[in-house]
Coordinates of C-alpha atoms in Angstrom, one line a residue:
M1 CA 28.2 -52.3 -6.0
S2 CA 25.5 -49.8 -7.1
C3 CA 22.9 -48.3 -4.8
E4 CA 19.3 -48.9 -6.0
K5 CA 17.8 -46.6 -3.4
P6 CA 20.0 -44.1 -1.7
P7 CA 19.4 -44.0 2.1
L8 CA 18.1 -41.0 3.9
P9 CA 20.6 -39.3 6.3
G10 CA 20.8 -41.3 9.4
D11 CA 19.9 -44.7 7.8
E12 CA 22.3 -47.4 8.9
L13 CA 24.1 -49.2 6.1
G14 CA 23.7 -52.9 5.8
A15 CA 26.5 -55.5 5.1
G16 CA 28.0 -54.8 1.8
Q17 CA 26.0 -51.6 1.2
E18 CA 28.0 -48.5 0.2
A19 CA 27.0 -44.9 0.8
C20 CA 26.7 -43.4 -2.6
P21 CA 25.5 -39.9 -3.6
A22 CA 22.0 -39.4 -4.9
A23 CA 22.6 -39.1 -8.6
V24 CA 20.2 -36.6 -10.1
G25 CA 19.8 -35.3 -13.6
D26 CA 23.0 -34.9 -15.6
G27 CA 25.2 -34.4 -12.5
Q28 CA 25.6 -35.3 -8.9
V29 CA 24.2 -33.3 -6.0
E30 CA 26.5 -30.6 -4.9
V31 CA 27.8 -31.0 -1.3
V32 CA 27.8 -27.2 -0.7
R33 CA 24.3 -25.8 -0.7
D34 CA 23.0 -22.3 -0.1
G35 CA 21.4 -21.6 3.3
W36 CA 19.3 -19.0 4.9
D37 CA 21.2 -16.0 6.3
S38 CA 19.1 -16.3 9.5
K39 CA 16.3 -18.3 11.0
V40 CA 14.1 -15.2 10.8
E41 CA 14.4 -15.0 7.0
Y42 CA 13.4 -18.6 6.7
F43 CA 10.4 -18.2 9.1
L44 CA 9.2 -15.1 7.3
A45 CA 9.5 -16.9 3.9
Q46 CA 7.4 -19.9 5.1
V47 CA 4.8 -17.6 6.7
G48 CA 4.8 -15.4 3.6
F49 CA 4.2 -18.3 1.3
S50 CA 1.4 -19.9 3.4
V51 CA -0.3 -16.6 4.3
G52 CA -1.7 -15.4 1.0
L53 CA -4.7 -13.8 -0.7
G54 CA -6.9 -16.7 0.3
N55 CA -6.5 -15.8 4.0
V56 CA -8.0 -12.4 3.3
W57 CA -10.8 -13.1 0.8
R58 CA -11.4 -16.9 0.9
F59 CA -11.4 -17.7 4.6
P60 CA -13.7 -14.9 5.7
Y61 CA -16.2 -15.9 3.0
L62 CA -16.2 -19.5 4.1
C63 CA -16.6 -18.6 7.7
N64 CA -19.4 -16.2 6.9
Q65 CA -21.3 -18.8 4.7
N66 CA -20.7 -21.9 6.8
G67 CA -21.8 -21.3 10.4
G68 CA -19.2 -18.8 11.7
G69 CA -17.7 -20.1 14.9
A70 CA -18.7 -23.7 14.0
F71 CA -16.6 -23.5 10.8
L72 CA -13.7 -22.1 12.9
L73 CA -13.9 -25.1 15.2
L74 CA -14.1 -27.5 12.3
Y75 CA -11.1 -25.8 10.7
V76 CA -9.0 -26.1 13.8
V77 CA -9.7 -29.8 14.2
L78 CA -8.8 -30.5 10.6
M79 CA -5.7 -28.3 10.9
L80 CA -4.5 -30.3 13.9
V81 CA -5.2 -33.8 12.7
V82 CA -4.4 -33.3 8.9
G83 CA -2.8 -30.0 8.2
V84 CA 0.0 -29.9 10.8
P85 CA 1.1 -33.5 10.2
L86 CA 1.3 -33.1 6.5
F87 CA 3.0 -29.8 6.8
F88 CA 5.6 -31.3 9.2
L89 CA 6.1 -34.2 6.7
E90 CA 7.0 -31.8 3.9
L91 CA 9.3 -29.7 6.1
A92 CA 11.1 -32.7 7.4
V93 CA 11.6 -34.5 4.1
G94 CA 13.0 -31.3 2.4
Q95 CA 15.3 -30.6 5.4
S96 CA 16.6 -34.1 5.7
I97 CA 17.4 -34.7 2.0
R98 CA 18.2 -31.1 1.2
Q99 CA 16.8 -31.2 -2.3
G100 CA 13.8 -29.7 -4.1
S101 CA 10.6 -31.7 -4.7
I102 CA 12.1 -33.6 -7.7
G103 CA 15.3 -34.7 -5.9
V104 CA 13.4 -35.6 -2.7
W105 CA 11.1 -38.1 -4.3
R106 CA 13.7 -39.5 -6.6
H107 CA 15.9 -40.0 -3.5
I108 CA 13.2 -42.0 -1.8
S109 CA 12.5 -44.0 -5.0
P110 CA 13.3 -43.3 -8.6
K111 CA 9.7 -44.4 -9.5
L112 CA 8.3 -41.5 -7.5
V113 CA 10.1 -38.7 -9.4
G114 CA 6.8 -37.9 -11.1
I115 CA 5.5 -36.4 -7.9
G116 CA 8.2 -33.7 -8.0
Y117 CA 7.6 -32.9 -11.7
S118 CA 3.8 -32.7 -11.0
S119 CA 4.4 -30.2 -8.3
C120 CA 6.5 -28.1 -10.7
V121 CA 3.7 -28.1 -13.3
V122 CA 1.0 -27.2 -10.9
C123 CA 3.2 -24.3 -9.5
F124 CA 3.6 -23.1 -13.1
F125 CA -0.1 -23.1 -13.7
V126 CA -0.8 -21.2 -10.4
A127 CA 2.0 -18.7 -11.1
L128 CA 0.4 -17.8 -14.5
Y129 CA -2.9 -16.6 -13.1
Y130 CA -1.7 -15.6 -9.6
N131 CA 0.5 -12.9 -11.0
V132 CA -2.4 -11.5 -13.0
I133 CA -4.2 -10.9 -9.6
I134 CA -1.1 -9.1 -8.4
G135 CA -1.2 -7.0 -11.6
W136 CA -4.8 -6.0 -10.7
S137 CA -3.6 -5.0 -7.3
I138 CA -0.9 -2.8 -8.9
F139 CA -3.6 -1.2 -11.1
Y140 CA -5.8 -0.3 -8.1
L141 CA -2.8 0.8 -6.0
F142 CA -1.9 3.4 -8.6
N143 CA -5.5 4.6 -8.9
S144 CA -5.7 4.9 -5.1
F145 CA -3.5 8.1 -5.3
R146 CA -6.3 10.0 -7.1
F147 CA -8.7 12.2 -5.2
P148 CA -11.5 11.5 -5.2
L149 CA -11.1 7.8 -5.9
P150 CA -12.2 6.9 -9.4
W151 CA -14.7 4.3 -8.1
E152 CA -16.4 6.6 -5.6
T153 CA -18.9 8.1 -8.0
C154 CA -20.3 7.2 -11.4
P155 CA -18.9 8.8 -14.5
R156 CA -21.1 11.3 -16.4
E157 CA -23.0 10.4 -19.6
G158 CA -21.1 12.4 -22.3
N159 CA -21.4 16.2 -21.7
S160 CA -24.6 15.8 -19.7
T161 CA -24.9 15.9 -15.9
G162 CA -26.6 12.5 -15.7
E163 CA -24.7 9.4 -14.6
L164 CA -24.0 6.5 -17.0
A165 CA -27.0 4.2 -16.9
E166 CA -25.0 1.0 -16.4
C167 CA -23.1 2.5 -13.4
A168 CA -26.2 4.0 -11.9
A169 CA -28.0 0.7 -12.1
S170 CA -25.2 -1.2 -10.3
S171 CA -22.7 0.6 -8.2
P172 CA -19.6 2.8 -8.9
T173 CA -17.2 0.1 -7.6
S174 CA -18.8 -2.7 -9.7
Y175 CA -18.8 -0.5 -12.8
F176 CA -15.1 0.5 -12.3
W177 CA -14.1 -3.2 -11.7
Y178 CA -16.0 -4.6 -14.7
R179 CA -15.8 -1.7 -17.1
R180 CA -12.8 0.5 -16.3
A181 CA -10.3 -2.1 -14.9
L182 CA -11.2 -5.3 -16.9
D183 CA -13.5 -4.0 -19.6
V184 CA -14.9 -7.6 -19.6
T185 CA -16.8 -9.2 -22.4
D186 CA -20.3 -10.8 -21.9
S187 CA -19.0 -14.4 -21.9
I188 CA -15.8 -16.4 -22.0
S189 CA -16.2 -17.2 -25.7
E190 CA -15.9 -13.5 -26.6
T191 CA -12.2 -13.0 -26.0
G192 CA -11.9 -9.3 -27.1
Q193 CA -8.6 -7.4 -27.4
F194 CA -5.8 -7.2 -25.0
N195 CA -6.2 -4.8 -22.1
P196 CA -3.1 -2.6 -22.5
V197 CA -3.2 -1.2 -18.9
I198 CA -3.6 -4.6 -17.3
T199 CA -0.9 -6.0 -19.6
A200 CA 1.5 -3.3 -18.4
C201 CA 0.6 -4.1 -14.7
L202 CA 1.3 -7.8 -15.4
A203 CA 4.7 -6.9 -16.8
A204 CA 5.4 -4.9 -13.7
A205 CA 4.4 -7.8 -11.5
W206 CA 6.7 -10.2 -13.3
T207 CA 9.5 -7.7 -13.1
I208 CA 9.2 -7.4 -9.4
V209 CA 9.2 -11.2 -9.0
C210 CA 12.3 -11.5 -11.3
L211 CA 14.2 -8.9 -9.3
A212 CA 13.3 -10.6 -6.0
M213 CA 14.3 -14.1 -7.2
Y214 CA 17.4 -13.3 -9.2
K215 CA 19.8 -14.4 -6.4
G216 CA 17.6 -17.2 -5.1
I217 CA 17.0 -17.2 -1.3
K218 CA 19.7 -14.7 -0.8
S219 CA 17.6 -11.9 -2.4
T220 CA 14.2 -13.4 -1.6
G221 CA 15.0 -13.6 2.2
K222 CA 15.7 -9.8 2.3
V223 CA 12.5 -8.9 0.5
M224 CA 10.5 -11.0 3.0
Y225 CA 11.3 -8.7 5.9
F226 CA 8.9 -6.2 4.3
S227 CA 6.5 -8.3 2.2
S228 CA 5.7 -10.7 5.0
V229 CA 5.5 -8.2 7.9
F230 CA 3.8 -5.2 6.2
P231 CA 0.4 -7.0 5.7
Y232 CA 0.1 -7.5 9.5
V233 CA 0.6 -3.8 10.1
V234 CA -2.1 -2.9 7.6
L235 CA -4.5 -5.6 9.0
L236 CA -4.1 -4.2 12.5
C237 CA -4.7 -0.7 11.3
F238 CA -7.9 -1.8 9.5
L239 CA -9.0 -3.8 12.6
V240 CA -8.8 -0.7 14.7
R241 CA -10.6 1.4 12.1
G242 CA -13.2 -1.3 11.5
L243 CA -14.1 -1.6 15.2
M244 CA -15.0 2.1 15.1
L245 CA -17.6 1.6 12.4
D246 CA -21.3 1.4 12.9
G247 CA -22.4 -2.2 13.4
A248 CA -18.9 -3.5 14.1
S249 CA -19.9 -5.5 17.1
E250 CA -22.8 -7.0 15.2
G251 CA -20.5 -8.0 12.4
L252 CA -18.2 -9.8 14.8
V253 CA -21.1 -11.6 16.5
Y254 CA -22.4 -12.6 13.1
M255 CA -19.0 -13.9 12.0
F256 CA -18.1 -16.0 15.1
N257 CA -21.6 -17.1 16.3
P258 CA -21.5 -20.9 16.0
K259 CA -24.1 -22.6 14.0
V260 CA -23.3 -26.3 14.7
E261 CA -26.0 -27.6 12.4
I262 CA -23.6 -27.1 9.4
W263 CA -21.5 -30.0 10.6
A264 CA -24.1 -32.3 9.1
D265 CA -23.3 -30.9 5.6
V266 CA -20.6 -32.9 3.8
Q267 CA -19.8 -29.9 1.6
V268 CA -18.8 -27.9 4.6
W269 CA -16.3 -30.5 5.6
R270 CA -14.9 -30.5 2.0
Q271 CA -14.6 -26.7 2.0
A272 CA -12.9 -26.7 5.4
A273 CA -10.4 -29.5 4.4
T274 CA -9.7 -27.7 1.1
Q275 CA -9.0 -24.4 2.9
V276 CA -6.6 -26.1 5.3
F277 CA -4.9 -27.8 2.3
F278 CA -4.4 -24.6 0.4
A279 CA -3.7 -22.4 3.4
L280 CA -0.5 -24.3 4.2
G281 CA 0.6 -24.7 0.6
L282 CA 0.7 -28.5 0.7
G283 CA 1.8 -30.2 -2.5
F284 CA 3.3 -27.2 -4.3
G285 CA 6.8 -28.2 -3.4
S286 CA 7.5 -24.7 -2.1
V287 CA 7.6 -25.9 1.5
I288 CA 10.1 -28.6 0.6
A289 CA 12.2 -26.1 -1.4
Y290 CA 12.4 -23.5 1.4
S291 CA 13.1 -26.2 4.1
S292 CA 15.9 -27.7 2.0
F293 CA 18.1 -24.7 2.7
N294 CA 17.9 -25.4 6.4
P295 CA 20.6 -27.2 8.4
Q296 CA 19.6 -30.8 9.2
N297 CA 19.5 -30.2 12.9
N298 CA 16.8 -27.5 12.7
N299 CA 13.7 -28.1 14.8
C300 CA 11.3 -28.4 11.9
H301 CA 8.5 -29.7 14.1
R302 CA 8.4 -26.4 16.0
D303 CA 8.4 -24.6 12.7
A304 CA 5.4 -26.7 11.5
V305 CA 3.4 -25.8 14.6
T306 CA 4.4 -22.2 14.6
V307 CA 3.8 -21.5 11.0
S308 CA 0.4 -23.3 11.1
S309 CA -0.6 -21.3 14.2
V310 CA 0.4 -18.0 12.6
N311 CA -1.6 -18.9 9.4
F312 CA -4.7 -19.7 11.4
L313 CA -4.5 -16.5 13.5
T314 CA -4.0 -14.5 10.4
S315 CA -7.2 -15.9 8.9
V316 CA -9.0 -15.0 12.1
L317 CA -7.5 -11.5 12.1
A318 CA -8.6 -11.1 8.4
S319 CA -12.1 -12.3 9.3
S320 CA -12.2 -9.8 12.2
V321 CA -11.3 -7.0 9.7
V322 CA -13.6 -8.0 6.9
S323 CA -16.8 -8.8 8.9
P324 CA -17.2 -5.3 10.5
S325 CA -16.5 -3.6 7.2
S326 CA -18.9 -5.8 5.4
R327 CA -21.6 -5.1 8.0
F328 CA -20.9 -1.4 7.7
R329 CA -21.2 -1.6 3.9
A330 CA -24.4 -3.5 4.1
R331 CA -26.0 -1.0 6.6
S332 CA -24.9 1.9 4.4
N333 CA -26.3 0.4 1.3
L334 CA -29.6 -0.4 2.9
N335 CA -29.8 3.1 4.3
L336 CA -29.3 4.5 0.8
L337 CA -31.9 2.2 -0.6
S338 CA -34.4 2.9 2.1
G339 CA -35.3 6.3 0.7
V340 CA -36.2 4.6 -2.6
E341 CA -37.7 1.4 -1.5
L342 CA -39.8 2.3 1.6
P343 CA -43.3 3.1 0.3
D344 CA -45.2 6.2 1.3
L345 CA -47.8 4.2 3.2
L346 CA -45.0 3.2 5.6
V347 CA -43.2 6.4 6.1
N348 CA -45.9 9.0 5.3
A349 CA -44.5 12.4 6.3
T350 CA -41.5 11.0 8.2
E351 CA -38.0 10.7 6.8
A352 CA -37.2 7.3 5.2
E353 CA -33.9 7.1 6.9
S354 CA -35.6 7.3 10.3
V355 CA -37.2 3.9 9.8
S356 CA -34.9 1.2 11.2
L357 CA -34.0 -1.8 9.2
E358 CA -35.5 -4.0 11.8
A359 CA -38.8 -2.1 11.6
Y360 CA -38.8 -2.4 7.8
A361 CA -38.1 -6.1 8.0
D362 CA -41.0 -6.7 10.3
W363 CA -43.3 -4.5 8.1
Y364 CA -42.3 -6.4 5.0
Q365 CA -43.0 -9.8 6.5
A366 CA -46.4 -8.7 7.8
I367 CA -47.6 -6.4 4.9
G368 CA -45.0 -5.4 2.3
R369 CA -44.6 -8.8 0.6
N370 CA -48.3 -8.8 -0.3
L371 CA -47.9 -5.5 -2.0
V372 CA -45.0 -6.5 -4.4
V373 CA -46.2 -5.5 -7.9
P374 CA -44.3 -4.3 -10.9
G375 CA -43.3 -0.6 -10.4
N376 CA -43.4 -0.2 -6.7
N377 CA -39.9 -1.6 -6.1
I378 CA -40.7 -3.1 -2.7
T379 CA -38.0 -5.6 -1.8
N380 CA -37.0 -7.6 1.2
C381 CA -33.9 -5.8 2.6
T382 CA -31.9 -7.8 5.0
L383 CA -28.4 -7.3 6.3
E384 CA -27.5 -10.9 5.7
D385 CA -28.4 -10.9 2.1
E386 CA -26.6 -7.6 1.5
M387 CA -23.5 -8.9 3.2
K388 CA -23.4 -11.9 0.9
K389 CA -23.3 -9.7 -2.3
G390 CA -19.8 -9.9 -3.9
V391 CA -18.0 -11.2 -0.8
E392 CA -15.9 -14.0 -2.3
G393 CA -12.6 -13.8 -4.0
T394 CA -12.0 -10.8 -6.2
G395 CA -15.5 -9.6 -5.4
L396 CA -14.5 -9.1 -1.8
A397 CA -11.3 -7.3 -2.5
F398 CA -12.1 -5.2 -5.6
I399 CA -15.9 -4.6 -5.0
A400 CA -17.2 -5.1 -1.5
F401 CA -14.2 -3.9 0.6
T402 CA -13.3 -1.2 -1.9
E403 CA -16.9 0.1 -1.6
A404 CA -16.7 0.1 2.2
M405 CA -13.4 2.1 2.1
T406 CA -15.0 4.9 0.0
Q407 CA -17.1 5.7 3.0
F408 CA -14.1 6.1 5.3
P409 CA -12.7 9.6 5.9
G410 CA -9.5 9.9 3.9
S411 CA -10.5 7.0 1.7
P412 CA -7.5 7.3 -0.7
F413 CA -5.1 6.7 2.2
W414 CA -7.0 3.5 3.3
S415 CA -7.3 2.3 -0.3
A416 CA -3.6 2.7 -0.9
L417 CA -2.8 0.8 2.3
F418 CA -5.2 -2.0 1.4
F419 CA -4.0 -2.6 -2.1
L420 CA -0.3 -2.3 -1.0
M421 CA -1.2 -5.0 1.5
L422 CA -2.7 -7.2 -1.2
L423 CA 0.3 -6.6 -3.4
N424 CA 2.7 -7.8 -0.6
L425 CA 0.5 -10.8 0.3
G426 CA 0.4 -11.9 -3.3
L427 CA 4.1 -11.3 -3.9
S428 CA 5.2 -13.3 -0.8
T429 CA 3.1 -16.2 -2.0
M430 CA 4.4 -15.8 -5.6
F431 CA 8.0 -16.0 -4.4
G432 CA 7.3 -19.3 -2.8
T433 CA 5.5 -20.6 -5.9
M434 CA 8.4 -19.7 -8.1
A435 CA 10.8 -21.4 -5.6
G436 CA 8.7 -24.5 -6.1
I437 CA 9.6 -24.3 -9.8
L438 CA 13.2 -23.0 -9.8
T439 CA 14.7 -24.9 -6.9
P440 CA 13.8 -28.5 -8.0
L441 CA 14.8 -27.9 -11.6
T442 CA 18.2 -26.2 -10.7
D443 CA 18.8 -29.0 -8.2
T444 CA 18.1 -31.6 -10.9
F445 CA 19.9 -30.2 -13.9
T446 CA 23.4 -29.0 -13.7
H447 CA 23.3 -26.7 -16.7
L448 CA 20.4 -24.8 -15.2
R449 CA 22.2 -24.6 -11.9
R450 CA 25.2 -23.0 -13.6
R451 CA 23.0 -20.5 -15.3
K452 CA 20.5 -19.8 -12.5
L453 CA 20.1 -16.1 -13.3
A454 CA 19.4 -16.7 -17.0
F455 CA 17.0 -19.5 -16.1
T456 CA 15.1 -17.2 -13.6
V457 CA 14.8 -14.4 -16.1
C458 CA 13.7 -16.8 -18.9
S459 CA 11.1 -18.4 -16.6
C460 CA 9.6 -15.0 -15.8
V461 CA 9.5 -13.9 -19.4
V462 CA 7.8 -17.2 -20.4
G463 CA 5.3 -16.7 -17.6
F464 CA 4.5 -13.2 -18.8
V465 CA 4.1 -14.2 -22.4
I466 CA 1.7 -17.0 -21.5
G467 CA 0.0 -14.8 -19.0
L468 CA -1.1 -12.4 -21.7
L469 CA -4.0 -14.8 -22.3
F470 CA -5.4 -13.6 -19.0
T471 CA -5.1 -9.9 -20.0
Q472 CA -7.7 -10.2 -22.7
R473 CA -11.1 -8.7 -22.0
C474 CA -12.3 -12.2 -21.2
G475 CA -9.2 -12.9 -19.1
N476 CA -11.0 -12.6 -15.8
Y477 CA -13.2 -15.6 -16.6
F478 CA -10.1 -17.7 -17.3
V479 CA -8.5 -16.6 -14.1
V480 CA -11.5 -17.9 -12.2
M481 CA -11.6 -21.2 -14.1
F482 CA -7.8 -21.7 -13.5
D483 CA -8.2 -20.9 -9.9
D484 CA -11.1 -23.4 -9.5
Y485 CA -9.9 -26.3 -11.7
S486 CA -6.2 -26.2 -12.6
A487 CA -4.7 -26.8 -9.1
T488 CA -7.2 -28.4 -6.8
L489 CA -7.3 -32.0 -8.0
P490 CA -3.7 -32.2 -9.1
L491 CA -2.5 -31.0 -5.8
I492 CA -4.7 -33.3 -3.8
I493 CA -3.4 -36.2 -5.9
V494 CA 0.2 -35.1 -5.3
V495 CA -0.3 -35.0 -1.6
V496 CA -1.9 -38.4 -1.6
F497 CA 1.2 -39.8 -3.3
Q498 CA 3.5 -37.9 -1.0
T499 CA 1.7 -39.4 2.0
V500 CA 1.8 -42.9 0.6
S501 CA 5.5 -42.6 -0.3
I502 CA 6.6 -41.6 3.2
A503 CA 4.0 -43.6 5.2
W504 CA 4.1 -46.9 3.2
V505 CA 6.9 -46.9 0.6
Y506 CA 9.6 -45.6 2.9
G507 CA 7.8 -46.5 6.1
A508 CA 6.4 -44.2 8.7
D509 CA 8.2 -46.0 11.6
R510 CA 11.5 -45.9 9.7
Y511 CA 11.1 -42.2 8.9
A512 CA 10.2 -41.3 12.5
D513 CA 13.4 -43.0 13.6
T514 CA 15.4 -41.2 10.9
L515 CA 14.2 -37.8 12.2
M516 CA 15.4 -38.7 15.7
L517 CA 18.8 -40.1 14.5
T518 CA 19.6 -37.0 12.4
M519 CA 18.5 -34.7 15.2
L520 CA 16.0 -32.9 13.0
T521 CA 14.0 -32.2 16.2
V522 CA 15.2 -31.4 19.6
H523 CA 12.8 -33.9 21.2
R524 CA 11.7 -37.3 20.0
V525 CA 9.0 -37.3 17.3
W526 CA 5.6 -37.9 18.8
A527 CA 4.6 -41.5 18.0
G528 CA 1.2 -40.4 17.0
Y529 CA 2.5 -38.8 13.8
K530 CA 3.2 -42.3 12.4
Y531 CA -0.5 -43.2 12.7
L532 CA -1.7 -39.9 11.5
W533 CA 0.5 -40.2 8.3
K534 CA -0.4 -43.8 7.7
Y535 CA -4.2 -43.7 8.3
V536 CA -5.8 -40.4 9.3
C537 CA -4.1 -38.1 6.8
L538 CA -4.2 -40.6 4.0
L539 CA -7.9 -41.4 4.5
A540 CA -8.7 -37.6 4.8
M541 CA -7.0 -36.8 1.6
L542 CA -8.6 -39.7 -0.2
G543 CA -12.0 -38.5 1.1
L544 CA -11.3 -35.0 -0.1
L545 CA -10.3 -36.3 -3.5
S546 CA -13.4 -38.4 -3.8
A547 CA -15.7 -35.5 -2.7
S548 CA -14.0 -33.2 -5.2
L549 CA -14.4 -35.7 -8.0
V550 CA -18.0 -36.4 -7.2
R551 CA -18.7 -32.6 -7.1
M552 CA -17.1 -32.2 -10.5
C553 CA -19.1 -35.1 -12.0
I554 CA -22.5 -34.1 -10.8
S555 CA -22.2 -30.4 -11.8
R556 CA -20.8 -28.8 -14.9
P557 CA -18.1 -26.1 -14.4
K558 CA -19.7 -22.7 -14.1
Y559 CA -18.5 -19.1 -14.1
K560 CA -20.1 -15.8 -13.5
A561 CA -20.0 -13.2 -16.3
W562 CA -21.0 -9.6 -16.2
N563 CA -24.0 -8.7 -18.4
R564 CA -23.9 -5.0 -19.4
E565 CA -27.5 -5.0 -20.5
K566 CA -29.0 -6.5 -17.3
V567 CA -26.3 -4.8 -15.2
H568 CA -25.4 -7.8 -13.0
T569 CA -23.5 -11.0 -13.1
H570 CA -25.0 -14.1 -14.7
T571 CA -23.9 -17.7 -14.1
H572 CA -22.9 -19.5 -17.2
T573 CA -22.1 -23.2 -17.8
L574 CA -18.7 -23.9 -19.3
Y575 CA -18.7 -26.3 -22.2
P576 CA -15.5 -27.9 -23.5
I577 CA -15.8 -26.0 -26.7
H578 CA -15.3 -22.8 -24.8
L579 CA -11.7 -23.7 -24.3
L580 CA -11.2 -23.2 -28.0
A581 CA -11.5 -19.4 -27.2
L582 CA -7.8 -19.4 -26.1
P583 CA -6.1 -20.8 -29.2
L584 CA -8.6 -19.1 -31.5
S585 CA -7.8 -15.8 -29.9
L586 CA -4.2 -16.1 -31.1
V587 CA -4.9 -17.0 -34.7
M588 CA -8.2 -15.4 -35.7
P589 CA -9.5 -11.9 -35.9
Q590 CA -12.0 -11.0 -33.2
H591 CA -15.2 -11.1 -35.4
T592 CA -14.1 -14.4 -37.1
R593 CA -13.3 -16.2 -33.9
R594 CA -16.6 -15.1 -32.2
V595 CA -18.7 -16.4 -35.1
R596 CA -16.6 -19.6 -35.3
T597 CA -16.8 -20.3 -31.5
N598 CA -20.6 -19.6 -31.4
T599 CA -21.1 -22.0 -34.4
L600 CA -19.2 -24.8 -32.7
L601 CA -21.1 -24.2 -29.5
L602 CA -24.4 -24.6 -31.2
R603 CA -23.2 -27.8 -32.8
Y604 CA -22.0 -29.1 -29.4
M605 CA -25.2 -28.3 -27.7

């Protein structure tokens, strides 16, 4: 008799039912499977994957923009009722079936195998642009060993003593980022040539990933001892240094002061749920891949709670580091501007720097705003507005925080520490992302499993070749677009199907009993998880999917591009015809493709 649906470990066989192996791909599952050398390596790998760049530059931004302490409380609630149950589900299903994402869902039902392949595809998309960000970190890391730092001051205009106008009108850090590092074009449709330096850094990033992955978890586990631990050492160093800065206490109060009125905003709930979703790495298949190398009697529930707690505390630690530094940068910038923007009628014979920001704000509200005319350069300087400049994503890491570090004594040392931390945060996440691709495919296809080293090398080479599209002068814009649109919706859909598969196809009650029978947890599984999986988590993910779809429907995709003439970023709308810039960049000369793309854009509009 043939088995239509292989049972999970621990399922009792009915009359006449035989225990057959889970047939996958072109061969059967191997009985012997690699395992972690120690529980510490596994724990560091899961923490390293879940704690990534988003904890450092995304979470502090969201907390800063959405009510501080109120957002933290909302995040904790969603983490407990949605994040931990779904994270536990992925850990348990990978550990019980001991397969990657493809084999796991095929094991539950052959009709669900598409979930595993979808996870692999999304991991591949994320790996393409994520390694570009690692390449940027490598570029800044090498430049951090120069004294003075190349982004501390503006370059000179030719042989003259004057500064470059574009740099003087913006800032040294912004100029270095947009002009020296990326050399960006003015829009996404102007592709430009390849950036040779960033291309070399991308090659170095893929080489590091390949070397760390060439023996699977046996080599990755050893690397995790450094790549997962070192960022915490650096964050603690920056926390101590940040608390010594002027305005540090004000920055912490501003960050954690609760503004509960934001709970009435649906978009805040959507952003908090999305951050929980991505912080734990749900849907990628990497959590399943890592847990599949565990023994089946491992207490995966304790792992789920521990890793989730470490992830949250890391986000709070990063926010505690970023907020004082951002406050210090904002104060320094306003003090520099005060000598230019404070009018003579306010300061008279006194020094401009002696006027406090609070006094200037009061004067502006009472008198100054009525004096704003072309030429006098009177503006409303507030710390809150200054802190919000360039504080999200790459803007936080490569502009705002970089600018703050230039004002530290021994700035090259702090800069090298910071970008080495970013490099390790990115690599530890990248290792998990690649595991979400390599593990399911090698589990599924025997010929790939037999040639695992060659498959790993070829995957990294293919990733590098396709990633060259992001090293063009317009590559930064495509990195942003991929980050915003290539993973969010697919991953949410994947998690919805995962939840439905376990809670309703296989059965939440049956699965909870399976966990107990196979001794996956030391204690009996809390009965509440069954209801969270069946109702709360599923409804929450469907709500998040609906909110994301509505947001995409009511507003066109947008991206920010640097305008060298106006010397600041402009928000542009992305039209479908812009996507032709990628294939056109490969087959047409630069001038021809720019004219062709602009002509098509005019016809489209």
